[in-house]
Amino acid sequence: MAPQSNSPSSVFKKRTSPSPLTSAASYLSALSQVDTKTRNVHKSSSPTPMSTPALSLSSSFTNSTADTLLTQADAENSHGLAFPVEPPTSEQVHTTVHTEFGHCSNEAHRRFSSHIPNTPVLHPEDRDPPYYVLLSTYVSYLILIVLGHMRDLLGKRFRAKSYKHLMPSNGYAPLNSDFDSFYTRRLKKRMEECFSQPVTGVAGRTIQILDRYSKDFNHTQTSLNTVTRALNISSYNYLGFAQARGGCADAVEEGMKIYGVSTCGSRLEGGSSDLHTTTESLVAKFVGTEDALVSSMGFATNSTYIPALVSKGCLVISDEFNHASIRFGVRSSGAQVRMFKHNDTNALEALLREAISQGQPKTHRPWKKILVIVEGIFSMEGTMIDLPTILALKDKYKFYLFVDEAHSIGGIGLHGRGIADYYAVDPRKIDVLMGTFTKSFGAAGGYIAGSKALIDRLRIRSYTGPYAEAMAPPVLTQIVASMASIMGVDNPAGTSMESLAPSSSSSSTLQLISSSASPEAQYHHPGPVPQGFLPTWITLPYALSSGFEGRERLRRLSFNSYYLHRGLDKLGFITYGHPCSPIVPLLIFNPGKMMMFHRMMKDRQTPIITVVVAYPATPLITSRVRFCVSASHTKDDIDCILRACDEIGDVLDLKHGISRKDRWSLDEICRRAVELVNLPDHEN
């Protein structure tokens, strides 16, 4: 099957910039025309099964930004991304922009995210490609390396000026002449168009990419001064809170009027505000621990707090596929580190037995402490830890457990509280919970949660407290608003909504709602947050404050994750990870196919922007495309992605997961999507 034809205007040709619709009236006129056209098409043809219902226009369109403002190309909807497939009905009223958060009212396109009690934990089976695929991958890298070294050898002799930065000069040694430099110049540079793609606007359901091309083999990129709207399956926006419109964005705007954009200092030196302490208290309630602290950078959360947990004489046992931030933090701590096979609890137990029985090297003294570090969902594999088994080992061998929930917090579990919520276990059984706010909350930074004694120590011992800048107030407000939207807000008895309205005073002091019972006594994990934990100037719309929209987003994310993962499996691709994971890696293997896959997805009539990942982020031969699913996607979006993968997979020979007789056709997958998603994990 041949791939879908490219966009009418190639990315390598200059496009004419579409004229924006500069007023609300022109927008409404364009929307009316498209809606009428869609209705006529709908009447003349049978409706698509399980297609996504459309929605009515939000009143927030009257104050449009450059991204939410529809251009003429959007009004024509040639890319199929500006408007829903089906026209709205009088009962369907949505308050989101379709390009930012897709409209879907079909309750069948929902799924709960939880582990069924008393059932075995799913361990997806690894599938290997045919030997000719592995052989061709090794040969491809071999050719690139051999030719690269030949070009370096000849270039340094005959084109010395171009290689001046790699050769000794005036008594100075070259700053960067190792293998990293060689890999970057001779391998990565060939497919530079796959990386560092400049974008503009909101990274929501769709994203606008800045068109560019290269005249000198990717050494430089030339802008075309045009943009292309593409379906975004590459951003960390699991619950779709990265919006320029809505209750969270309004709360951020209100917070900036009170706090500004920065506290201009570190947490221990004048940069800590009452909004920081409010956010930390809310994070602790969200994850179910005694206390928490926040950091302005997710990577720094691991790399600066782990050295405050362990030191010389301690042992860290780490999963072999843990994130680079964890590895960096462990190496900085001075502790001994041992790795175990990825997600293999039997290998972990064997390593624990050996470490405890043998003690420290040479002296054989007992370890000061043993810290096991794992991730809730692994960022490159999409796999999920077997938390119940690890907790059983913890009770048996008495080690401390550190769980990195960067990709699981807010995205899985019945209440969105992460891996402990997914398995329905007490989060206080985990000694250290780490997470980030980038993925599910539409913000930035990270947190550490645990006992109060632990958090109090980390505030002083970590490098972040005295040296790192405090988290910016607009980011804190986004965290509070999105987290409260997931939890729901419990309005105390006897408190009217009028008393919760924002005060006209410009004071930044947070006033807690008074009630007969303290907020601590009112909160029960994992329930709604009492109003007293939130700043009084934050007023969320009812759909958010009630928790209804948060629950709907969780269920939409779970459906989309299962549908894309199982749809790719049924098409015959090799995928990694748990079907509940919003990270869906599709194996490509050959480095040349990575660039072609990225380009063919981007040049379709409905452009799709993807992220391809290669060495050193993955093992050398397991290059992949990593889909990041969002609640903002609709079923039609997932259908579009599956259709593109099906066509491109045939061209690039990527379907090596299951035999042809066991594969489903694309039409069958789209038709039986709900049935496919609701299959038990062990029957798929």
XYZ file of C-alpha atoms in Angstrom:
684
model
C 0.000 0.000 0.000
C 1.476 3.346 -0.984
C 1.665 6.166 1.531
C -0.704 9.061 1.373
C 0.401 11.825 -0.946
C 2.364 14.728 0.478
C 0.943 18.080 1.386
C 0.119 20.134 -1.725
C 2.840 22.621 -0.832
C 6.135 20.923 -0.096
C 8.096 22.012 2.928
C 10.997 22.814 0.604
C 9.005 25.363 -1.386
C 8.056 28.776 -0.160
C 4.457 28.915 0.962
C 2.226 31.922 1.014
C 1.344 32.906 4.531
C -2.380 32.455 5.218
C -4.278 35.576 6.142
C -5.621 35.557 9.686
C -9.240 36.196 10.532
C -8.721 39.347 12.540
C -12.044 39.680 14.344
C -14.535 37.600 16.229
C -17.138 38.333 13.558
C -14.960 36.945 10.783
C -14.185 33.913 12.903
C -17.875 33.238 13.536
C -18.596 33.650 9.827
C -15.883 31.172 8.882
C -17.066 28.718 11.531
C -20.639 28.996 10.285
C -19.591 28.294 6.700
C -17.540 25.267 7.638
C -20.287 23.996 9.947
C -22.874 24.311 7.163
C -20.596 22.517 4.720
C -19.972 19.736 7.229
C -23.695 19.326 7.889
C -24.395 18.984 4.162
C -21.718 16.330 3.807
C -23.053 14.593 6.895
C -26.559 14.445 5.478
C -25.415 13.048 2.135
C -23.330 10.241 3.602
C -23.631 7.734 6.390
C -21.957 8.719 9.659
C -18.628 7.197 10.552
C -18.965 4.667 13.379
C -17.596 5.891 16.704
C -16.538 9.233 15.236
C -15.958 12.150 17.558
C -18.894 14.524 18.083
C -18.277 18.171 17.398
C -18.942 20.984 19.783
C -20.187 24.480 19.987
C -18.080 27.611 20.052
C -16.636 28.769 23.347
C -17.207 32.364 24.369
C -13.480 32.671 25.043
C -12.840 33.048 21.314
C -13.644 36.724 21.530
C -10.145 37.354 22.931
C -8.016 35.397 20.484
C -4.267 34.954 20.522
C -2.061 34.340 17.510
C -2.348 30.597 18.012
C -6.036 30.186 18.754
C -6.978 32.623 15.999
C -8.037 30.687 12.920
C -6.212 31.375 9.686
C -7.745 30.998 6.250
C -6.104 27.559 5.939
C -7.751 26.549 9.217
C -11.108 27.851 8.036
C -10.831 25.715 4.896
C -9.820 22.810 7.164
C -7.729 21.213 4.409
C -5.601 19.499 7.047
C -8.643 18.225 8.956
C -7.445 19.618 12.291
C -9.320 22.880 12.872
C -12.836 21.485 13.296
C -14.397 18.233 14.529
C -15.427 15.590 12.028
C -19.126 15.792 12.911
C -21.142 19.007 13.400
C -22.216 20.062 16.897
C -25.588 19.308 18.387
C -27.605 21.654 20.526
C -26.849 19.578 23.648
C -23.068 19.578 23.201
C -21.396 22.659 24.653
C -17.615 22.687 25.086
C -15.387 25.454 26.374
C -12.089 24.400 24.808
C -10.480 25.296 21.495
C -10.565 22.235 19.252
C -6.997 22.755 18.060
C -5.831 22.787 21.698
C -8.127 20.175 23.242
C -10.183 17.985 20.944
C -13.917 17.732 21.437
C -15.243 14.284 22.226
C -18.631 13.611 23.800
C -18.832 9.895 23.070
C -18.871 8.143 26.454
C -17.777 4.910 24.796
C -14.385 6.514 24.218
C -13.501 6.383 27.897
C -11.659 3.853 30.050
C -10.740 3.613 33.715
C -7.056 3.357 34.530
C -6.469 0.841 37.313
C -5.091 -2.592 38.040
C -7.733 -5.241 38.671
C -7.180 -6.606 42.207
C -6.086 -10.233 42.622
C -4.917 -10.482 39.022
C -1.287 -10.959 37.937
C 0.658 -7.880 36.918
C 0.993 -7.573 33.146
C 4.528 -8.059 31.809
C 4.434 -7.329 28.056
C 6.357 -9.864 26.018
C 9.416 -8.577 24.175
C 9.312 -9.354 20.463
C 12.431 -9.502 18.344
C 12.581 -8.561 14.662
C 13.861 -10.926 11.949
C 17.618 -11.374 11.789
C 17.867 -9.521 8.475
C 16.509 -6.384 10.163
C 19.143 -6.549 12.903
C 21.867 -7.320 10.373
C 20.903 -4.421 8.107
C 20.841 -2.104 11.144
C 24.369 -3.072 12.169
C 25.566 -2.736 8.574
C 23.998 0.730 8.311
C 25.819 1.954 11.395
C 29.040 0.302 10.207
C 28.862 2.110 6.863
C 28.163 5.450 8.549
C 31.064 5.009 10.985
C 33.576 3.861 8.358
C 32.678 6.639 5.913
C 32.678 9.171 8.742
C 36.206 8.263 9.825
C 37.400 8.338 6.209
C 35.953 11.821 5.734
C 37.575 13.006 8.967
C 40.934 11.555 7.930
C 40.884 13.150 4.483
C 39.254 16.358 5.680
C 41.880 17.085 8.324
C 44.568 16.703 5.664
C 42.999 18.549 2.707
C 40.429 20.871 4.363
C 42.161 21.806 7.590
C 40.154 25.023 8.068
C 36.890 23.098 8.318
C 38.384 20.834 11.001
C 40.226 23.483 12.988
C 37.988 22.958 16.030
C 38.993 19.272 16.117
C 42.753 19.772 15.880
C 45.359 21.208 18.299
C 45.944 24.890 17.596
C 48.407 27.415 19.088
C 49.230 25.054 21.933
C 45.546 24.423 22.842
C 44.049 20.963 22.762
C 40.674 20.563 20.975
C 37.752 21.048 23.326
C 35.559 18.355 21.790
C 37.126 15.658 19.653
C 35.836 12.444 21.227
C 33.235 9.954 20.001
C 30.375 12.252 21.022
C 31.654 14.820 18.546
C 32.036 12.179 15.842
C 28.527 10.799 16.420
C 27.009 14.284 16.348
C 28.759 15.312 13.124
C 28.586 12.082 11.124
C 25.341 10.459 12.257
C 23.018 12.899 14.008
C 23.733 15.740 11.573
C 22.427 13.628 8.675
C 18.970 13.530 10.231
C 18.986 16.913 11.928
C 15.558 17.728 10.551
C 14.112 15.165 12.989
C 15.406 17.073 16.003
C 15.013 20.554 17.490
C 11.987 21.330 15.315
C 11.025 24.965 16.084
C 7.365 25.463 16.944
C 5.070 28.306 17.886
C 1.847 28.605 19.834
C 0.256 26.168 22.261
C 1.604 22.605 22.411
C -1.868 21.107 22.610
C -3.736 18.620 20.428
C -2.194 20.372 17.450
C 0.928 22.456 17.169
C 2.231 24.928 14.604
C 5.688 24.103 13.282
C 7.917 26.713 11.680
C 8.794 25.527 8.183
C 12.506 25.321 7.359
C 14.947 23.726 4.952
C 18.702 23.333 4.611
C 21.005 24.203 1.707
C 24.194 22.829 3.278
C 23.358 19.301 4.433
C 21.840 20.348 7.776
C 24.742 22.500 8.954
C 22.335 25.441 8.990
C 18.570 25.725 8.627
C 16.764 28.436 6.644
C 13.325 29.601 7.731
C 10.546 29.851 5.135
C 8.569 32.337 7.281
C 5.533 30.064 7.105
C 3.906 27.745 9.611
C 2.185 24.380 9.283
C -0.425 23.140 11.721
C 0.239 19.501 12.590
C -1.345 16.864 14.792
C 0.824 16.817 17.900
C 1.744 13.342 19.128
C 5.129 14.419 20.487
C 4.557 16.741 23.472
C 4.301 15.897 27.172
C 0.723 17.041 27.636
C -0.925 13.931 28.985
C -4.075 15.533 30.418
C -4.216 18.428 27.967
C -3.774 21.215 30.524
C -1.365 23.051 28.191
C -4.064 25.466 27.023
C -4.137 29.187 26.375
C -7.816 29.310 27.363
C -9.748 27.932 30.299
C -9.937 28.041 34.087
C -6.271 27.204 34.664
C -5.040 29.896 32.280
C -7.374 32.431 33.912
C -5.997 31.512 37.349
C -2.429 31.987 36.103
C -3.326 35.417 34.756
C -4.883 36.394 38.085
C -1.849 35.096 39.978
C 0.539 37.186 37.894
C -1.334 40.321 38.937
C -0.622 39.442 42.566
C 2.816 37.815 42.517
C 4.393 38.913 39.248
C 6.558 36.482 37.287
C 9.421 35.708 39.689
C 10.409 35.817 43.353
C 13.999 36.630 42.325
C 15.830 34.370 44.757
C 16.420 30.838 45.991
C 14.105 29.173 48.483
C 16.540 29.636 51.379
C 17.469 33.198 50.491
C 14.358 35.328 50.129
C 12.705 33.525 47.233
C 10.126 31.513 49.189
C 6.565 32.849 49.146
C 3.312 31.710 50.684
C 2.337 30.394 47.247
C 5.286 27.970 47.416
C 4.154 26.575 50.762
C 0.554 26.337 49.548
C 1.671 24.391 46.475
C 3.829 22.031 48.539
C 0.959 21.351 50.924
C -1.351 20.583 47.994
C 1.230 18.285 46.362
C 1.560 16.321 49.618
C -2.201 15.835 49.761
C -2.351 14.893 46.080
C 0.224 12.093 46.347
C -0.824 11.032 49.861
C 2.273 11.815 51.940
C 3.015 13.946 55.007
C 5.000 16.642 53.262
C 6.513 17.663 49.928
C 8.862 20.195 48.396
C 8.984 21.592 44.874
C 11.896 22.297 42.551
C 12.059 24.566 39.518
C 13.489 21.862 37.228
C 12.555 18.200 36.848
C 16.057 17.010 35.938
C 17.538 18.895 38.898
C 15.018 17.311 41.249
C 16.750 13.952 40.852
C 20.288 15.162 40.258
C 20.381 17.435 43.343
C 18.204 15.595 45.865
C 19.617 12.080 45.463
C 23.068 13.216 46.746
C 21.265 14.482 49.857
C 19.758 11.021 50.433
C 22.822 8.778 50.041
C 26.580 9.169 50.358
C 29.768 7.146 50.721
C 29.093 3.819 52.380
C 25.571 3.575 50.951
C 24.372 1.323 48.139
C 22.030 2.403 45.361
C 20.362 -0.362 43.355
C 19.058 1.113 40.111
C 17.057 -0.227 37.187
C 19.258 -0.372 34.092
C 16.873 1.891 32.146
C 16.491 4.614 34.768
C 16.569 8.207 33.550
C 19.839 10.104 33.059
C 18.949 12.482 35.905
C 18.911 9.545 38.318
C 22.271 8.294 37.054
C 23.767 11.761 37.378
C 22.463 12.169 40.915
C 23.759 8.776 42.027
C 27.229 9.408 40.584
C 27.367 12.786 42.347
C 26.459 11.231 45.698
C 29.574 9.099 46.109
C 27.492 6.011 46.885
C 28.139 2.618 45.345
C 25.717 1.733 42.560
C 24.576 -1.632 41.213
C 22.121 -2.107 38.355
C 19.610 -4.888 37.771
C 17.924 -6.083 34.602
C 15.086 -3.836 33.521
C 11.849 -4.480 35.410
C 13.033 -7.937 36.553
C 12.093 -8.427 40.214
C 13.849 -11.804 40.313
C 17.120 -10.145 39.297
C 16.475 -7.430 41.898
C 16.004 -9.992 44.666
C 19.155 -11.886 43.676
C 21.130 -8.633 43.758
C 19.672 -7.727 47.162
C 20.685 -11.100 48.589
C 24.232 -10.684 47.329
C 24.572 -7.070 48.497
C 23.261 -7.761 51.992
C 25.306 -10.919 52.502
C 28.592 -9.525 51.115
C 28.398 -5.961 52.430
C 30.765 -3.247 51.262
C 33.672 -4.109 48.949
C 36.978 -5.080 50.615
C 35.832 -4.445 54.213
C 32.529 -6.395 53.997
C 31.019 -4.016 56.504
C 27.241 -3.628 56.355
C 25.952 -0.888 54.091
C 24.869 2.298 55.851
C 21.644 2.126 53.859
C 20.344 0.521 50.670
C 18.214 2.632 48.326
C 16.370 1.023 45.408
C 15.457 3.489 42.646
C 12.875 2.701 39.950
C 10.499 4.644 37.720
C 6.727 4.357 37.777
C 6.590 4.437 33.966
C 9.901 4.320 32.128
C 10.295 7.229 29.760
C 11.793 5.396 26.762
C 10.192 1.984 27.197
C 6.664 2.812 28.371
C 6.903 -0.104 30.814
C 5.365 -0.006 34.289
C 6.969 -1.305 37.473
C 5.569 -4.260 39.409
C 4.999 -2.188 42.535
C 3.250 -4.886 44.661
C 6.185 -7.287 44.208
C 8.765 -4.588 44.939
C 6.898 -3.595 48.125
C 6.888 -7.254 49.169
C 10.663 -7.341 48.666
C 10.950 -4.105 50.649
C 9.190 -5.680 53.625
C 11.480 -8.711 53.367
C 14.880 -7.045 52.872
C 14.301 -3.675 54.598
C 15.620 -1.306 51.928
C 14.434 2.220 51.151
C 12.382 2.718 47.988
C 12.612 5.748 45.660
C 10.028 5.901 42.858
C 10.375 8.414 40.023
C 6.846 9.236 38.869
C 7.710 11.781 36.201
C 5.537 10.003 33.604
C 2.973 8.326 35.873
C 1.813 11.030 38.289
C -1.413 12.602 37.110
C -1.711 10.206 34.182
C -2.658 6.817 35.621
C -4.801 5.526 38.459
C -8.516 5.915 39.128
C -7.871 9.307 40.726
C -4.790 10.235 38.702
C -2.501 9.898 41.719
C 0.141 7.806 39.965
C 1.523 4.309 40.319
C 0.339 3.759 43.914
C -3.176 4.776 42.902
C -3.031 2.457 39.884
C -2.230 -0.562 42.082
C -4.429 0.697 44.970
C -1.605 0.581 47.521
C -0.847 2.997 50.356
C 1.564 5.650 48.988
C 3.164 5.989 52.439
C 4.696 2.556 51.973
C 7.015 4.235 49.444
C 9.774 6.142 51.222
C 10.474 8.757 48.527
C 8.076 9.800 45.759
C 9.480 11.997 43.025
C 7.562 13.485 40.117
C 7.447 16.327 37.625
C 4.805 18.866 36.683
C 5.689 18.951 32.981
C 3.773 15.930 31.780
C 0.276 15.927 33.287
C -0.102 19.406 34.747
C 0.955 21.640 31.862
C 3.597 23.329 34.012
C 7.303 22.840 34.807
C 9.547 21.660 37.628
C 9.397 18.688 39.965
C 8.707 17.592 43.543
C 9.913 15.235 46.252
C 7.316 13.826 48.669
C 7.688 11.701 51.780
C 7.702 11.940 55.554
C 8.018 15.354 57.174
C 11.354 14.429 58.765
C 12.761 13.489 55.361
C 11.499 16.619 53.594
C 12.792 18.923 56.344
C 16.255 17.378 55.929
C 16.198 17.678 52.137
C 15.273 21.370 52.260
C 18.625 22.062 53.944
C 20.884 19.336 52.556
C 20.060 19.619 48.860
C 21.860 21.962 46.480
C 18.504 23.198 45.201
C 17.488 25.035 48.375
C 20.380 27.525 48.587
C 21.498 27.666 44.948
C 18.579 27.109 42.534
C 16.053 29.785 41.672
C 12.650 29.387 43.273
C 9.818 28.198 41.065
C 8.084 31.080 39.270
C 4.639 32.092 40.641
C 2.800 31.608 37.297
C 4.095 28.013 37.199
C 3.004 27.457 40.807
C -0.472 28.747 40.002
C -0.747 26.420 37.012
C 0.219 23.503 39.262
C -2.343 24.435 41.910
C -5.150 24.999 39.389
C -4.548 21.825 37.360
C -4.009 19.667 40.445
C -7.193 20.988 42.048
C -9.029 20.244 38.782
C -7.965 16.603 39.005
C -8.744 16.269 42.717
C -11.923 18.325 42.775
C -12.568 20.998 45.388
C -14.596 20.218 48.503
C -16.409 23.398 49.521
C -16.652 23.437 53.349
C -20.139 23.316 54.843
C -21.582 26.706 55.504
C -19.278 28.528 53.101
C -20.972 30.249 50.207
C -19.385 30.545 46.800
C -19.580 34.330 47.125
C -17.102 34.194 50.005
C -14.645 32.424 47.717
C -14.574 35.203 45.117
C -11.258 36.937 44.504
C -10.540 39.886 46.774
C -10.068 43.302 45.243
C -7.004 43.819 47.444
C -3.604 43.501 45.812
C -2.155 41.801 48.890
C -0.451 38.489 48.138
C -1.384 36.954 51.507
C -3.383 33.749 51.139
C -6.435 33.633 53.388
C -7.623 30.169 54.360
C -11.343 29.475 54.547
C -12.431 29.201 58.153
C -14.540 26.247 59.224
C -15.339 24.344 62.361
C -12.902 21.591 61.427
C -9.296 22.080 60.387
C -8.403 21.401 56.737
C -6.203 18.496 57.849
C -9.213 16.823 59.456
C -11.349 17.393 56.354
C -9.027 15.801 53.801
C -9.134 12.069 53.147
C -6.785 10.659 50.519
C -7.527 10.286 47.610
C -10.520 12.584 47.918
C -11.247 16.164 46.892
C -9.124 18.940 48.349
C -10.772 21.247 50.914
C -11.191 24.796 49.714
C -8.971 25.943 52.570
C -5.900 24.520 50.871
C -6.318 26.812 47.857
C -5.655 30.545 47.559
C -8.862 32.513 47.966
C -8.262 34.398 44.709
C -8.406 31.198 42.625
C -11.912 30.615 41.284
C -12.194 27.626 38.988
C -15.196 26.972 36.722
C -17.611 24.411 38.112
C -16.548 21.732 35.602
C -13.010 21.957 36.980
C -13.719 22.567 40.673
C -16.146 19.645 40.797
C -13.472 17.302 39.471
C -15.730 16.193 36.619
C -13.482 17.441 33.836
C -10.386 16.046 35.548
C -11.946 12.584 35.727
C -13.037 12.805 32.105
C -9.512 13.693 31.021
C -8.099 10.722 32.921
C -10.554 8.364 31.233
C -9.905 9.849 27.785
C -6.153 9.472 28.243
C -6.546 5.841 29.256
C -8.747 5.088 26.230
C -6.368 6.802 23.812
C -3.318 5.038 25.281
C -4.908 1.597 25.056
C -6.316 2.246 21.593
C -3.066 3.436 20.016
C -0.963 0.755 21.694
C -3.255 -2.153 20.826
C -4.047 -0.753 17.390
C -0.337 -0.699 16.494
C 0.046 -4.224 17.857
C -2.833 -5.507 15.722
C -1.354 -3.828 12.644
C 1.792 -5.890 13.169
C 4.276 -3.367 14.617
C 6.713 -4.078 17.423
C 5.871 -1.854 20.379
C 7.165 -1.663 23.927
C 5.467 -0.899 27.195
C 2.245 -1.271 29.114
C -0.946 -0.426 27.183
C -1.995 1.953 29.983
C 1.131 4.047 29.498
C 0.744 7.331 27.579
C 4.200 6.624 26.118
C 3.954 4.284 23.115
C 7.335 3.377 21.548
C 7.223 1.936 18.012
C 10.454 0.183 17.004
C 12.119 1.338 13.761
C 15.645 -0.123 14.239
C 17.379 1.192 11.105
C 18.753 4.757 11.445
C 17.867 5.640 7.842
C 14.232 4.726 8.446
C 14.010 7.135 11.379
C 14.411 10.167 9.165
C 12.064 8.805 6.508
C 9.377 7.966 9.058
C 9.541 11.470 10.545
C 9.470 13.143 7.122
C 6.648 11.002 5.717
C 4.486 11.647 8.784
C 5.088 15.398 8.588
C 4.444 15.656 4.830
C 1.021 13.996 4.847
C -2.143 15.892 3.992
C -2.876 15.865 7.722
C 0.643 16.523 9.047
C 1.701 14.579 12.126
C 4.673 15.712 14.173
C 6.568 12.875 15.875
C 9.674 12.354 18.016
C 12.236 9.787 16.910
C 14.765 8.556 19.448
C 18.128 6.914 18.857
C 21.424 6.201 20.572
C 22.543 7.267 23.189
C 18.994 7.657 24.565
C 18.292 4.047 23.528
C 20.454 1.009 22.785
C 22.190 1.305 19.419
C 19.933 -1.059 17.463
C 16.563 -0.196 19.007
C 15.885 3.206 17.453
C 12.236 4.088 17.761
C 9.511 6.663 17.353
C 7.996 7.606 20.697
C 4.334 8.603 20.582
C 3.119 10.697 23.533
C -0.633 10.286 23.831
C -2.821 13.006 25.336
C -6.350 13.308 26.637
C -6.692 16.170 24.160
C -6.669 13.705 21.270
C -9.915 12.278 19.930
C -10.577 8.842 18.510
C -10.435 10.348 15.030
C -6.931 11.597 15.819
C -5.808 8.114 16.844
C -7.448 6.721 13.689
C -5.414 9.236 11.671
C -2.178 8.168 13.382
C -2.931 4.478 12.869
C -3.738 5.066 9.213
C -0.473 6.921 8.685
C 1.546 4.242 10.492
C -0.179 1.491 8.510
C 0.729 3.042 5.158
C 4.243 4.116 6.093
C 4.928 0.829 7.862
C 4.285 -1.073 4.629
C 6.656 1.185 2.694
C 9.482 1.051 5.260
C 9.007 -2.622 6.203
C 8.319 -2.035 9.905
C 5.684 -4.689 10.601
C 7.563 -7.500 12.323
C 5.519 -7.953 15.496
C 3.021 -10.673 14.560
C 2.386 -12.861 11.543
C 0.187 -11.625 8.693
C -2.600 -14.066 9.494
C -2.955 -12.647 13.022
C -3.078 -9.000 11.947
C -6.225 -6.913 11.792
C -7.021 -4.584 8.947
C -7.118 -0.871 9.647
C -10.858 -0.704 9.012
C -11.483 -3.516 11.479
C -9.373 -1.805 14.141
C -11.255 1.489 13.713
C -14.624 -0.274 13.718
C -13.890 -2.426 16.781
C -11.936 0.202 18.721
C -14.082 0.087 21.857
C -14.000 -3.698 21.920
C -10.229 -3.691 21.437
C -9.649 -1.206 24.246
C -11.836 -3.097 26.721
C -10.179 -6.457 26.191
C -8.583 -7.744 29.427
C -4.833 -7.205 29.475
C -4.041 -10.916 29.406
C -6.378 -11.645 26.495
C -5.027 -9.116 24.038
